[in-house]
Coordinates of C-alpha atoms in Angstrom, one line a residue:
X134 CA 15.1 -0.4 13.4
X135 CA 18.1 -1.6 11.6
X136 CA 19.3 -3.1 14.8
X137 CA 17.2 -3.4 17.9
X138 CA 18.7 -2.9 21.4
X139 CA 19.3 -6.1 23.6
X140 CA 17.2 -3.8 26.0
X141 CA 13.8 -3.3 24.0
X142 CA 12.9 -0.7 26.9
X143 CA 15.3 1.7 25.4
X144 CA 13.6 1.9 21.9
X145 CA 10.4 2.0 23.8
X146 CA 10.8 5.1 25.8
X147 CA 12.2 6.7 22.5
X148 CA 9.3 5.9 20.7
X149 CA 6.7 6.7 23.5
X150 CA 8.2 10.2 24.0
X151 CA 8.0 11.2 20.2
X152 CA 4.6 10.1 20.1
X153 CA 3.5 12.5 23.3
X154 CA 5.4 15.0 22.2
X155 CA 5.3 15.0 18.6
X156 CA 2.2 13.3 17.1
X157 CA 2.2 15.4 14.2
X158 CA 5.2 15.0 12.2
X159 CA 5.9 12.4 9.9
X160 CA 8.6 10.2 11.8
X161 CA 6.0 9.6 14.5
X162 CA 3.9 7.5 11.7
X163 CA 7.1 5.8 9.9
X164 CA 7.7 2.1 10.4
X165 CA 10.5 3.2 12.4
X166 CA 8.9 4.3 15.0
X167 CA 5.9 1.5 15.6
X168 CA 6.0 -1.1 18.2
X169 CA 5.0 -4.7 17.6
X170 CA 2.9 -6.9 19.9
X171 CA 4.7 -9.9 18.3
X172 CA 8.1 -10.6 16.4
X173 CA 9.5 -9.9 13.1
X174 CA 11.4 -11.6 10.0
X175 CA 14.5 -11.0 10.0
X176 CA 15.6 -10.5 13.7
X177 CA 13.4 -7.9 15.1
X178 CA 11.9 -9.1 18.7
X179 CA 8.1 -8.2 19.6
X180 CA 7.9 -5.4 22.7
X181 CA 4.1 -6.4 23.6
X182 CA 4.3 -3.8 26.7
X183 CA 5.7 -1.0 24.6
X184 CA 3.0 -1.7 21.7
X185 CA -0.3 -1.7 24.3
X186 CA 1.8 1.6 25.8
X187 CA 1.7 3.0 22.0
X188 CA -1.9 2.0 21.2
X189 CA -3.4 3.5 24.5
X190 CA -1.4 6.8 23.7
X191 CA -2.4 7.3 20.0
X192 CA -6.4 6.2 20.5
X193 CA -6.3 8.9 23.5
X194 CA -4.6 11.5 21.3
X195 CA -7.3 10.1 18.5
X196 CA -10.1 11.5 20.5
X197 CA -8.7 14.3 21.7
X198 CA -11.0 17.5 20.7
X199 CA -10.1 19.1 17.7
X200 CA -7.6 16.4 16.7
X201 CA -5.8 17.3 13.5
X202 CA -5.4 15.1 10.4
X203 CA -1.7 14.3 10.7
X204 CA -2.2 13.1 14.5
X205 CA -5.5 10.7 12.7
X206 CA -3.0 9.7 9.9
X207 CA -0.3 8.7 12.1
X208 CA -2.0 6.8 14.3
X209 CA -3.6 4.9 11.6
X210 CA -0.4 3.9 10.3
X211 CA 1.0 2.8 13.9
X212 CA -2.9 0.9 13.7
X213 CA -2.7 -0.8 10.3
X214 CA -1.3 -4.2 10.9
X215 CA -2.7 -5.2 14.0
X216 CA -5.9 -3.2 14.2
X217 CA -7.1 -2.7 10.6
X218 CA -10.7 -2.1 11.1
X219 CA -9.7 0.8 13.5
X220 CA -7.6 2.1 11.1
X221 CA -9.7 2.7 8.5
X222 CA -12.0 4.6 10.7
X223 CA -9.1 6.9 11.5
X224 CA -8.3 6.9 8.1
X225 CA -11.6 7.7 6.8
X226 CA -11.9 10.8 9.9
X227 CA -8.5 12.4 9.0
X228 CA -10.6 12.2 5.0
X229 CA -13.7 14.2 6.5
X230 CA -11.7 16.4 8.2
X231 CA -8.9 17.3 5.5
X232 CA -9.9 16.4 2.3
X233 CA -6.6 17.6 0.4
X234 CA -5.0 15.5 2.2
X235 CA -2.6 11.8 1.7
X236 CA -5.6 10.1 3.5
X237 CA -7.0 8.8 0.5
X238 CA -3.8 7.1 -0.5
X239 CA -2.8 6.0 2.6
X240 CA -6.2 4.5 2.7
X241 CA -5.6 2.7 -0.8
X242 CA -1.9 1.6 1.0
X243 CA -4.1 0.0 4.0
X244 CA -6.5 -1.7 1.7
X245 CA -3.5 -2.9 -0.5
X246 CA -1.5 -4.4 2.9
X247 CA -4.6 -5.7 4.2
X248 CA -5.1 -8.0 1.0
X249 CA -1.4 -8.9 -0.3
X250 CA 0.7 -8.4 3.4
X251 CA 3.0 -5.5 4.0
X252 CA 6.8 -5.5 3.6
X253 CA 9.4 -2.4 5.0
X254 CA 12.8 -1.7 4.0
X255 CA 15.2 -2.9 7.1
X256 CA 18.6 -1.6 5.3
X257 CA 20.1 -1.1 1.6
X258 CA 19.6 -4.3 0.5
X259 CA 17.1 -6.2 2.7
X260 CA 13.3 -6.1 3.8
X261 CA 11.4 -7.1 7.2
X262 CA 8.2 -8.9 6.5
X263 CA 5.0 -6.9 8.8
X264 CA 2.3 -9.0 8.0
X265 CA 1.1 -11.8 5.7
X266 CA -1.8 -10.8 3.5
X267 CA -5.3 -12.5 4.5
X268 CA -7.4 -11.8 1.0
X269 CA -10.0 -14.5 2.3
X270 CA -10.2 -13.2 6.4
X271 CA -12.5 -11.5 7.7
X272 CA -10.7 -8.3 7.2
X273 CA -9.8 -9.5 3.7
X274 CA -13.2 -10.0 2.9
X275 CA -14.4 -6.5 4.1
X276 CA -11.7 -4.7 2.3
X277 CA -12.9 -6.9 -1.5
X278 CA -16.5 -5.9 -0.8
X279 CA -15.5 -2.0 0.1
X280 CA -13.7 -2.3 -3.0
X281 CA -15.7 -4.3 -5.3
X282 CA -18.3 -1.4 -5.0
X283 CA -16.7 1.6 -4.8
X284 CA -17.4 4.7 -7.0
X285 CA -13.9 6.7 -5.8
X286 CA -12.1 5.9 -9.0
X287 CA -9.1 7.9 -6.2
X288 CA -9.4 5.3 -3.9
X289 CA -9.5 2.4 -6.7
X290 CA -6.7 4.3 -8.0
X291 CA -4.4 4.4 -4.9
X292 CA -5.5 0.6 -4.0
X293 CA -4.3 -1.0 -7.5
X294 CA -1.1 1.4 -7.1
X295 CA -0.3 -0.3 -3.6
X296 CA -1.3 -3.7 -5.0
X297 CA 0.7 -3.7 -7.8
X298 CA 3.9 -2.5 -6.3
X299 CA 4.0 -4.6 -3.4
X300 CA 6.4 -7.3 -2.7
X301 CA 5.2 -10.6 -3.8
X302 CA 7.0 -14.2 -3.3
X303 CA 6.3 -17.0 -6.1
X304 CA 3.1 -17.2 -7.6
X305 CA 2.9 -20.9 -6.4
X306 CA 2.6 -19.8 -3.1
X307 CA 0.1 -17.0 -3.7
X308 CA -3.9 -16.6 -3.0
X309 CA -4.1 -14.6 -5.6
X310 CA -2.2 -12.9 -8.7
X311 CA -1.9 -8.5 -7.0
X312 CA -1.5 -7.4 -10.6
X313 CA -4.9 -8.7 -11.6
X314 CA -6.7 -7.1 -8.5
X315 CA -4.5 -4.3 -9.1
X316 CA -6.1 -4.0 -12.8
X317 CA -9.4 -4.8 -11.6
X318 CA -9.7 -1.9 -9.5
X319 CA -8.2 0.4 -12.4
X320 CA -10.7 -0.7 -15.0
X321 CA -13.6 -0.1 -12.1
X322 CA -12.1 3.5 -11.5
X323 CA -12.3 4.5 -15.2
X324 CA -15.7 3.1 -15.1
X325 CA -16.5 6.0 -13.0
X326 CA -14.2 8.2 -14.4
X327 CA -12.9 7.2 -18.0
X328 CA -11.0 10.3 -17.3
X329 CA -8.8 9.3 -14.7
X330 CA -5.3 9.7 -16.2
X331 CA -3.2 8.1 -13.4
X332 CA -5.6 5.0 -13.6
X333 CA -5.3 4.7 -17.3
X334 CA -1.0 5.6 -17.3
X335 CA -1.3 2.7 -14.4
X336 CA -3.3 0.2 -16.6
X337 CA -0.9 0.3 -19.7
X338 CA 2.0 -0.6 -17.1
X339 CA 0.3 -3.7 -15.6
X340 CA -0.2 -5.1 -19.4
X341 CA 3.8 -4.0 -20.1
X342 CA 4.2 -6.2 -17.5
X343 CA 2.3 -8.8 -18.3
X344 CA 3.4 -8.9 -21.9
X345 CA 6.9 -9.1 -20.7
X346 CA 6.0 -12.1 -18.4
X347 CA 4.9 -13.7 -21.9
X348 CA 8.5 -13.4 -22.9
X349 CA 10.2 -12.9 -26.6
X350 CA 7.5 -12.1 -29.3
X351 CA 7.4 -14.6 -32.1
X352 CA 8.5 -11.8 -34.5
X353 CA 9.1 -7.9 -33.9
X354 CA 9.3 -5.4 -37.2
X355 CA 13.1 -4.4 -37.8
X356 CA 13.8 -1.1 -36.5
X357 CA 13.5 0.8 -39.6
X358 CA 9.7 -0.3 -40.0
X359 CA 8.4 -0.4 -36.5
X360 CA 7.4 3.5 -36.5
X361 CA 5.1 2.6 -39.9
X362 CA 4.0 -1.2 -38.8
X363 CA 3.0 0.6 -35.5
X364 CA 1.0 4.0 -37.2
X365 CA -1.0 1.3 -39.2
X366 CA -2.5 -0.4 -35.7
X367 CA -6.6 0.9 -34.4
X368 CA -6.2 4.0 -32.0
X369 CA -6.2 1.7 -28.7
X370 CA -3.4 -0.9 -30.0
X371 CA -1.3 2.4 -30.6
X372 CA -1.7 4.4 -27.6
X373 CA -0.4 1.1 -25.9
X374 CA 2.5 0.6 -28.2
X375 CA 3.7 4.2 -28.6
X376 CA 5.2 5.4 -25.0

């Protein structure tokens, strides 16, 4: 992954064996361990035969009877980039079949790379890009209405998480701004469920953020005050403030 093999076959036959023999565990659904119809940025050459090999061997162990949700999960993950409509359908199976388990989130993380692109870490201090983000696509489109009228404040959780953690480029070059979809989908999700801590923790983070994109404040209370200047704001302006 770090460095591909002049022969492409070699990675392949790795790759094809683990998923045979191994569909289960979590290195078989790793970015590692996909196959890519067509090149990669930085440096990483497409294997077009290996990847049809891949996606014939994970939709057959898909249907198998009695397939487990690991097996669903994985191949949704080797699925999400070039097949996202089928992957959501996995996705949404592995959900049925094993509620308690990461499907939801992995479902928010598919939504999330289907909108802004997806990214993977290639080595300490670099990333390959997987796939440019298509917001107004077909795909894109789907994924904003599925969104726009859910009532799983999880799923609006995990989607806004993905969004606004993503990696972005300049916002010149952007269709749209991830950290106000991301908020978007929080403030739908404690619609549903003004309970949902992990939207509300989530929320107060994006307006950090954005409050620190402002830059310096025109005037901050001197240390010795800011504990009293703070106490004397309504309940909301505090619970922002305080962490």
């Amino acid at each position: 992954w770090i460095q591909p093999p002049t022969d492409l076959a070699k990675r392949r036959a790795r790759i094809l064996w683990l998923i045979e023999h191994h569909p289960d565990v979590p290195l078989a659904g790793s970015i590692e361990a996909r196959l890519f119809p067509n090149d990669l940025e930085p440096a990483f050459p497409g294997d077009p035969v290996g990847y049809q090999q891949a996606r014939a061997l994970w939709l057959s162990l898909a249907e198998a009877p009695n397939v487990r949700g690991p097996v669903l999960g994985n191949a949704a993950s080797f699925l999400e980039t070039t097949d996202s409509s089928r992957a959501e359908q996995l996705l949404r199976r592995a959900r049925g079949s094993d509620p308690s388990g990461p499907w939801t989130a992995q479902l928010g993380r598919l939504y999330a790379s289907t909108l802004a692109g997806a990214h993977a870490v290639r080595s300490r201090n670099s990333l390959r890009t997987i796939s440019q983000g298509a917001p107004r696509a077909a795909a894109g489109l789907a994924v904003r209405k599925t969104l726009g009228e859910s009532r799983d404040p999880e799923l609006l959780t995990a989607a806004g998480w993905f969004l606004a953690r993503g990696v972005r480029g300049p916002s010149q070059f952007r269709e749209f701004d991830p950290d106000y979809w991301a908020e978007w989908c929080y403030k739908r999700a404690l619609r549903v469920e003004p309970a949902a801590i992990v939207a509300h923790t989530e929320l107060l983070e994006i307006r950090s953020r954005q409050s620190w994109r402002r830059g310096e404040p025109l005037w901050s209370e001197p240390p010795a005050r800011a504990y009293e200047s703070v106490a004397a704001l309504p309940e909301a302006e505090r619970f922002e403030i305080f962490p």
